[in-house]
PDB file of C-alpha atoms in Angstrom:
ATOM      1  CA  UNK A  20      16.900  13.402  13.222  1.00  0.00           C
ATOM      2  CA  UNK A  21      17.287  14.881   9.669  1.00  0.00           C
ATOM      3  CA  UNK A  22      14.101  15.776   8.032  1.00  0.00           C
ATOM      4  CA  UNK A  23      12.990  12.824   5.947  1.00  0.00           C
ATOM      5  CA  UNK A  24      12.746  14.666   2.911  1.00  0.00           C
ATOM      6  CA  UNK A  25      16.623  15.317   3.094  1.00  0.00           C
ATOM      7  CA  UNK A  26      17.652  11.510   3.444  1.00  0.00           C
ATOM      8  CA  UNK A  27      18.669   9.374   0.560  1.00  0.00           C
ATOM      9  CA  UNK A  28      15.942   7.572  -1.349  1.00  0.00           C
ATOM     10  CA  UNK A  29      15.815   4.058   0.035  1.00  0.00           C
ATOM     11  CA  UNK A  30      15.911   2.445  -3.777  1.00  0.00           C
ATOM     12  CA  UNK A  31      16.208  -1.468  -3.804  1.00  0.00           C
ATOM     13  CA  UNK A  32      16.730  -2.373  -7.351  1.00  0.00           C
ATOM     14  CA  UNK A  33      14.352  -4.848  -8.809  1.00  0.00           C
ATOM     15  CA  UNK A  34      16.049  -7.562 -10.857  1.00  0.00           C
ATOM     16  CA  UNK A  35      14.227 -10.205 -12.785  1.00  0.00           C
ATOM     17  CA  UNK A  36      10.722 -10.053 -14.107  1.00  0.00           C
ATOM     18  CA  UNK A  37       7.458  -9.601 -12.705  1.00  0.00           C
ATOM     19  CA  UNK A  38       6.233 -12.872 -13.805  1.00  0.00           C
ATOM     20  CA  UNK A  39       8.878 -14.334 -11.154  1.00  0.00           C
ATOM     21  CA  UNK A  40       7.869 -11.915  -8.332  1.00  0.00           C
ATOM     22  CA  UNK A  41       6.064 -12.826  -5.127  1.00  0.00           C
ATOM     23  CA  UNK A  42       4.125  -9.643  -4.187  1.00  0.00           C
ATOM     24  CA  UNK A  43       2.989  -8.348  -0.674  1.00  0.00           C
ATOM     25  CA  UNK A  44       0.565  -5.449   0.042  1.00  0.00           C
ATOM     26  CA  UNK A  45       1.235  -3.030   3.025  1.00  0.00           C
ATOM     27  CA  UNK A  46      -1.368  -0.508   3.537  1.00  0.00           C
ATOM     28  CA  UNK A  47      -1.558   2.531   5.937  1.00  0.00           C
ATOM     29  CA  UNK A  48      -5.286   2.719   5.334  1.00  0.00           C
ATOM     30  CA  UNK A  49      -6.197   0.952   8.444  1.00  0.00           C
ATOM     31  CA  UNK A  50      -7.223  -2.403   6.749  1.00  0.00           C
ATOM     32  CA  UNK A  51      -7.564  -5.316   9.099  1.00  0.00           C
ATOM     33  CA  UNK A  52      -9.334  -8.558   9.559  1.00  0.00           C
ATOM     34  CA  UNK A  53     -12.945  -8.316  11.274  1.00  0.00           C
ATOM     35  CA  UNK A  54     -11.781 -10.597  13.967  1.00  0.00           C
ATOM     36  CA  UNK A  55      -8.510  -8.677  14.898  1.00  0.00           C
ATOM     37  CA  UNK A  56      -8.342  -5.794  17.258  1.00  0.00           C
ATOM     38  CA  UNK A  57      -9.444  -2.658  15.423  1.00  0.00           C
ATOM     39  CA  UNK A  58      -6.712   0.291  15.542  1.00  0.00           C
ATOM     40  CA  UNK A  59      -7.164   2.705  18.433  1.00  0.00           C
ATOM     41  CA  UNK A  60      -8.832   5.740  16.890  1.00  0.00           C
ATOM     42  CA  UNK A  61      -9.513   7.231  20.443  1.00  0.00           C
ATOM     43  CA  UNK A  62      -5.661   7.922  20.904  1.00  0.00           C
ATOM     44  CA  UNK A  63      -4.907  11.386  19.673  1.00  0.00           C
ATOM     45  CA  UNK A  64      -1.315  10.355  19.102  1.00  0.00           C
ATOM     46  CA  UNK A  65      -2.441   7.707  16.624  1.00  0.00           C
ATOM     47  CA  UNK A  66      -2.072   3.969  16.796  1.00  0.00           C
ATOM     48  CA  UNK A  67       1.604   2.506  16.046  1.00  0.00           C
ATOM     49  CA  UNK A  68       0.453  -1.209  15.731  1.00  0.00           C
ATOM     50  CA  UNK A  69       0.031  -3.289  12.756  1.00  0.00           C
ATOM     51  CA  UNK A  70      -2.166  -6.210  11.682  1.00  0.00           C
ATOM     52  CA  UNK A  71      -0.788  -9.093   9.699  1.00  0.00           C
ATOM     53  CA  UNK A  72      -3.210 -10.473   6.968  1.00  0.00           C
ATOM     54  CA  UNK A  73      -2.907 -13.840   5.404  1.00  0.00           C
ATOM     55  CA  UNK A  74      -2.721 -13.942   1.620  1.00  0.00           C
ATOM     56  CA  UNK A  75      -5.570 -16.298   1.410  1.00  0.00           C
ATOM     57  CA  UNK A  76      -7.976 -14.166   3.418  1.00  0.00           C
ATOM     58  CA  UNK A  77     -11.448 -13.699   2.249  1.00  0.00           C
ATOM     59  CA  UNK A  78     -11.725  -9.993   1.097  1.00  0.00           C
ATOM     60  CA  UNK A  79     -15.347  -9.823   2.902  1.00  0.00           C
ATOM     61  CA  UNK A  80     -13.503 -10.591   6.033  1.00  0.00           C
ATOM     62  CA  UNK A  81     -11.446  -7.339   5.825  1.00  0.00           C
ATOM     63  CA  UNK A  82     -12.437  -3.913   7.236  1.00  0.00           C
ATOM     64  CA  UNK A  83     -11.214  -0.418   8.014  1.00  0.00           C
ATOM     65  CA  UNK A  84     -10.469   1.127  11.062  1.00  0.00           C
ATOM     66  CA  UNK A  85      -9.304   4.822  10.393  1.00  0.00           C
ATOM     67  CA  UNK A  86     -10.808   8.114  11.211  1.00  0.00           C
ATOM     68  CA  UNK A  87      -8.648  10.450   9.140  1.00  0.00           C
ATOM     69  CA  UNK A  88     -10.182   9.543   5.736  1.00  0.00           C
ATOM     70  CA  UNK A  89     -13.479   8.669   4.138  1.00  0.00           C
ATOM     71  CA  UNK A  90     -13.399   4.917   3.757  1.00  0.00           C
ATOM     72  CA  UNK A  91     -17.071   4.502   2.858  1.00  0.00           C
ATOM     73  CA  UNK A  92     -15.877   3.015  -0.617  1.00  0.00           C
ATOM     74  CA  UNK A  93     -13.369   0.558   0.779  1.00  0.00           C
ATOM     75  CA  UNK A  94     -16.000  -0.625   3.226  1.00  0.00           C
ATOM     76  CA  UNK A  95     -18.074  -1.709   0.181  1.00  0.00           C
ATOM     77  CA  UNK A  96     -15.034  -2.970  -1.660  1.00  0.00           C
ATOM     78  CA  UNK A  97     -11.699  -3.448   0.168  1.00  0.00           C
ATOM     79  CA  UNK A  98     -10.013  -3.504  -3.242  1.00  0.00           C
ATOM     80  CA  UNK A  99      -9.914   0.266  -3.548  1.00  0.00           C
ATOM     81  CA  UNK A 100      -7.385   0.484  -0.737  1.00  0.00           C
ATOM     82  CA  UNK A 101      -6.148  -2.989  -0.315  1.00  0.00           C
ATOM     83  CA  UNK A 102      -6.205  -4.668  -3.784  1.00  0.00           C
ATOM     84  CA  UNK A 103      -5.820  -8.297  -2.540  1.00  0.00           C
ATOM     85  CA  UNK A 104      -8.422  -9.739  -5.167  1.00  0.00           C
ATOM     86  CA  UNK A 105      -6.597  -7.890  -8.118  1.00  0.00           C
ATOM     87  CA  UNK A 106      -3.180  -9.299  -6.923  1.00  0.00           C
ATOM     88  CA  UNK A 107      -4.819 -12.822  -6.995  1.00  0.00           C
ATOM     89  CA  UNK A 108      -6.081 -12.174 -10.427  1.00  0.00           C
ATOM     90  CA  UNK A 109      -2.661 -11.135 -11.720  1.00  0.00           C
ATOM     91  CA  UNK A 110      -1.067 -14.299 -10.164  1.00  0.00           C
ATOM     92  CA  UNK A 111      -3.998 -16.242 -11.896  1.00  0.00           C
ATOM     93  CA  UNK A 112      -2.871 -14.587 -15.211  1.00  0.00           C
ATOM     94  CA  UNK A 113       0.786 -15.280 -14.348  1.00  0.00           C
ATOM     95  CA  UNK A 114       1.466 -11.533 -14.646  1.00  0.00           C
ATOM     96  CA  UNK A 115       3.198 -11.982 -11.135  1.00  0.00           C
ATOM     97  CA  UNK A 116       4.442 -15.272  -9.719  1.00  0.00           C
ATOM     98  CA  UNK A 117       2.586 -15.340  -6.318  1.00  0.00           C
ATOM     99  CA  UNK A 118       0.611 -13.561  -3.746  1.00  0.00           C
ATOM    100  CA  UNK A 119       2.676 -13.282  -0.755  1.00  0.00           C
ATOM    101  CA  UNK A 120       1.653 -15.537   2.191  1.00  0.00           C
ATOM    102  CA  UNK A 121       1.153 -12.165   4.444  1.00  0.00           C
ATOM    103  CA  UNK A 122       0.366  -8.675   4.075  1.00  0.00           C
ATOM    104  CA  UNK A 123       0.177  -5.802   6.625  1.00  0.00           C
ATOM    105  CA  UNK A 124      -2.339  -3.091   7.474  1.00  0.00           C
ATOM    106  CA  UNK A 125      -1.656  -0.213   9.909  1.00  0.00           C
ATOM    107  CA  UNK A 126      -3.164   3.185  10.369  1.00  0.00           C
ATOM    108  CA  UNK A 127      -1.157   5.767   8.876  1.00  0.00           C
ATOM    109  CA  UNK A 128      -2.281   8.678  10.970  1.00  0.00           C
ATOM    110  CA  UNK A 129      -0.027   9.579  13.814  1.00  0.00           C
ATOM    111  CA  UNK A 130       1.604  12.558  15.627  1.00  0.00           C
ATOM    112  CA  UNK A 131       4.330  10.194  16.499  1.00  0.00           C
ATOM    113  CA  UNK A 132       6.259  10.494  13.260  1.00  0.00           C
ATOM    114  CA  UNK A 133       9.628   9.598  14.628  1.00  0.00           C
ATOM    115  CA  UNK A 134       8.292   6.302  16.274  1.00  0.00           C
ATOM    116  CA  UNK A 135       6.447   5.617  13.143  1.00  0.00           C
ATOM    117  CA  UNK A 136       9.524   6.038  11.042  1.00  0.00           C
ATOM    118  CA  UNK A 137      12.055   4.540  13.262  1.00  0.00           C
ATOM    119  CA  UNK A 138      10.125   1.653  14.816  1.00  0.00           C
ATOM    120  CA  UNK A 139       6.800   0.679  13.217  1.00  0.00           C
ATOM    121  CA  UNK A 140       7.946   0.792   9.674  1.00  0.00           C
ATOM    122  CA  UNK A 141      11.338  -1.165  10.298  1.00  0.00           C
ATOM    123  CA  UNK A 142       9.146  -3.740  12.265  1.00  0.00           C
ATOM    124  CA  UNK A 143       6.637  -4.082   9.430  1.00  0.00           C
ATOM    125  CA  UNK A 144       9.487  -4.699   6.849  1.00  0.00           C
ATOM    126  CA  UNK A 145      11.207  -7.076   9.114  1.00  0.00           C
ATOM    127  CA  UNK A 146       8.165  -9.151   9.439  1.00  0.00           C
ATOM    128  CA  UNK A 147       7.062  -9.002   5.851  1.00  0.00           C
ATOM    129  CA  UNK A 148      10.666  -9.764   4.921  1.00  0.00           C
ATOM    130  CA  UNK A 149      11.087 -12.697   7.524  1.00  0.00           C
ATOM    131  CA  UNK A 150       7.683 -14.232   7.068  1.00  0.00           C
ATOM    132  CA  UNK A 151       6.431 -13.706   3.502  1.00  0.00           C
ATOM    133  CA  UNK A 152       9.648 -13.306   1.616  1.00  0.00           C
ATOM    134  CA  UNK A 153       8.193 -11.086  -1.178  1.00  0.00           C
ATOM    135  CA  UNK A 154      10.400  -9.781  -3.911  1.00  0.00           C
ATOM    136  CA  UNK A 155       8.041  -6.835  -4.202  1.00  0.00           C
ATOM    137  CA  UNK A 156       5.900  -4.702  -1.759  1.00  0.00           C
ATOM    138  CA  UNK A 157       3.106  -2.512  -2.910  1.00  0.00           C
ATOM    139  CA  UNK A 158       2.310   0.330  -0.703  1.00  0.00           C
ATOM    140  CA  UNK A 159      -1.021   2.143  -0.543  1.00  0.00           C
ATOM    141  CA  UNK A 160      -1.774   5.221   1.984  1.00  0.00           C
ATOM    142  CA  UNK A 161      -4.773   6.066   3.788  1.00  0.00           C
TER     143      UNK A 161
ATOM    144  CA  UNK B  19      12.389  -6.153  -1.143  1.00  0.00           C
ATOM    145  CA  UNK B  20      11.685  -3.730  -3.653  1.00  0.00           C
ATOM    146  CA  UNK B  21       8.771  -1.455  -3.133  1.00  0.00           C
ATOM    147  CA  UNK B  22       6.226   0.881  -5.092  1.00  0.00           C
ATOM    148  CA  UNK B  23       3.730   3.094  -3.570  1.00  0.00           C
ATOM    149  CA  UNK B  24       0.289   3.916  -5.023  1.00  0.00           C
ATOM    150  CA  UNK B  25      -0.370   7.518  -3.705  1.00  0.00           C
ATOM    151  CA  UNK B  26      -3.191   9.725  -3.669  1.00  0.00           C
ATOM    152  CA  UNK B  27      -1.328  12.486  -1.861  1.00  0.00           C
ATOM    153  CA  UNK B  28       1.393  13.374  -4.234  1.00  0.00           C
ATOM    154  CA  UNK B  29       2.585  16.275  -2.516  1.00  0.00           C
ATOM    155  CA  UNK B  30       3.136  14.476   0.862  1.00  0.00           C
ATOM    156  CA  UNK B  31       4.504  11.489  -0.763  1.00  0.00           C
ATOM    157  CA  UNK B  32       7.149  13.602  -2.717  1.00  0.00           C
ATOM    158  CA  UNK B  33       8.383  14.908   0.508  1.00  0.00           C
ATOM    159  CA  UNK B  34       9.101  11.433   1.559  1.00  0.00           C
ATOM    160  CA  UNK B  35      11.002  10.659  -1.548  1.00  0.00           C
ATOM    161  CA  UNK B  36       9.758   7.045  -2.402  1.00  0.00           C
ATOM    162  CA  UNK B  37      11.777   4.861  -4.517  1.00  0.00           C
ATOM    163  CA  UNK B  38       8.995   4.248  -7.036  1.00  0.00           C
ATOM    164  CA  UNK B  39       5.541   5.970  -6.940  1.00  0.00           C
ATOM    165  CA  UNK B  40       2.374   6.290  -8.885  1.00  0.00           C
ATOM    166  CA  UNK B  41      -0.056   8.878  -8.744  1.00  0.00           C
ATOM    167  CA  UNK B  42      -3.540   8.227 -10.362  1.00  0.00           C
ATOM    168  CA  UNK B  43      -4.158  11.827 -11.220  1.00  0.00           C
ATOM    169  CA  UNK B  44      -7.403  12.991  -9.585  1.00  0.00           C
ATOM    170  CA  UNK B  45      -8.010   9.921  -7.267  1.00  0.00           C
ATOM    171  CA  UNK B  46      -8.970  10.868  -3.847  1.00  0.00           C
ATOM    172  CA  UNK B  47      -7.884   9.797  -0.505  1.00  0.00           C
ATOM    173  CA  UNK B  48      -9.607   6.430   0.412  1.00  0.00           C
ATOM    174  CA  UNK B  49      -9.606   5.269  -3.299  1.00  0.00           C
ATOM    175  CA  UNK B  50      -6.145   4.624  -4.120  1.00  0.00           C
ATOM    176  CA  UNK B  51      -7.061   1.865  -6.765  1.00  0.00           C
ATOM    177  CA  UNK B  52     -10.135   3.800  -7.881  1.00  0.00           C
ATOM    178  CA  UNK B  53     -13.811   3.282  -7.394  1.00  0.00           C
ATOM    179  CA  UNK B  54     -15.533   0.191  -5.933  1.00  0.00           C
ATOM    180  CA  UNK B  55     -16.088  -2.847  -7.987  1.00  0.00           C
ATOM    181  CA  UNK B  56     -14.290  -1.234 -11.009  1.00  0.00           C
ATOM    182  CA  UNK B  57     -12.164  -4.454 -11.512  1.00  0.00           C
ATOM    183  CA  UNK B  58     -10.414  -3.579 -14.674  1.00  0.00           C
ATOM    184  CA  UNK B  59      -9.571   0.000 -13.411  1.00  0.00           C
ATOM    185  CA  UNK B  60      -8.225  -1.307 -10.053  1.00  0.00           C
ATOM    186  CA  UNK B  61      -6.375  -3.969 -11.957  1.00  0.00           C
ATOM    187  CA  UNK B  62      -4.674  -1.505 -14.550  1.00  0.00           C
ATOM    188  CA  UNK B  63      -3.665   0.850 -11.618  1.00  0.00           C
ATOM    189  CA  UNK B  64      -2.031  -2.065  -9.898  1.00  0.00           C
ATOM    190  CA  UNK B  65      -0.327  -3.422 -12.828  1.00  0.00           C
ATOM    191  CA  UNK B  66       0.840   0.147 -13.742  1.00  0.00           C
ATOM    192  CA  UNK B  67       2.356   0.324 -10.249  1.00  0.00           C
ATOM    193  CA  UNK B  68       3.887  -2.913 -10.663  1.00  0.00           C
ATOM    194  CA  UNK B  69       5.290  -2.054 -13.920  1.00  0.00           C
ATOM    195  CA  UNK B  70       7.247   0.820 -12.453  1.00  0.00           C
ATOM    196  CA  UNK B  71       9.664  -1.882 -11.066  1.00  0.00           C
ATOM    197  CA  UNK B  72      10.754  -3.042 -14.539  1.00  0.00           C
ATOM    198  CA  UNK B  73      10.975   0.473 -16.127  1.00  0.00           C
ATOM    199  CA  UNK B  74      13.920   2.975 -15.742  1.00  0.00           C
ATOM    200  CA  UNK B  75      14.722   3.906 -12.214  1.00  0.00           C
ATOM    201  CA  UNK B  76      13.356   7.315 -11.174  1.00  0.00           C
ATOM    202  CA  UNK B  77      13.901   7.237  -7.390  1.00  0.00           C
ATOM    203  CA  UNK B  78      12.078   9.988  -5.572  1.00  0.00           C
ATOM    204  CA  UNK B  79       9.809  10.774  -8.538  1.00  0.00           C
ATOM    205  CA  UNK B  80       5.847  10.583  -8.531  1.00  0.00           C
ATOM    206  CA  UNK B  81       4.829   9.260 -11.897  1.00  0.00           C
ATOM    207  CA  UNK B  82       1.322  10.541 -12.853  1.00  0.00           C
ATOM    208  CA  UNK B  83      -1.223   8.802 -14.908  1.00  0.00           C
ATOM    209  CA  UNK B  84      -4.570   9.655 -16.228  1.00  0.00           C
ATOM    210  CA  UNK B  85      -7.270   6.871 -15.875  1.00  0.00           C
ATOM    211  CA  UNK B  86     -10.986   7.167 -17.295  1.00  0.00           C
ATOM    212  CA  UNK B  87     -13.663   7.620 -14.685  1.00  0.00           C
TER     213      UNK B  87
END
């Protein structure tokens, strides 16, 4: 596998206007709903799974499971990592057309970079594309 | 799907050569959108990231912006 830094930039042009765009969030910050299984922080290899979060989720129902960054602020206000409420405000003000019906959280830390790149990332992209059909995805790290 | 990244690890992100990326300068890991409950700041960062979609293409480049604390 060629180093990622030597690959072409996977640039997808954006055509149209933001006001016509449906926007989804994908975060590597370990965000998930409280009633979903937490990410497996006991596995030194990391956790390559992801959690689907509905667009109408109550932000208070979200939490973080991630042991490689300080998420104390995200525990108080999930919007610092997963700005779902800010996205809703932009939709209400018609800056964007809509909040996507589904979003994704996963735990970015892993030593299995190849699997993350070749399996998890495409699976997330396929899920989001098929189920939420967003025009735009905003990514945040963890 | 077009993507835009909000990063607080610009050196690491630069190696990944993202199609579009915003680095709010000085923001730390765990606070991609800033501090808790600072709605206006969070919204501005999110908007600025989205605005990269309609600006001139700069694939692989990390755009840096300053935000007041």
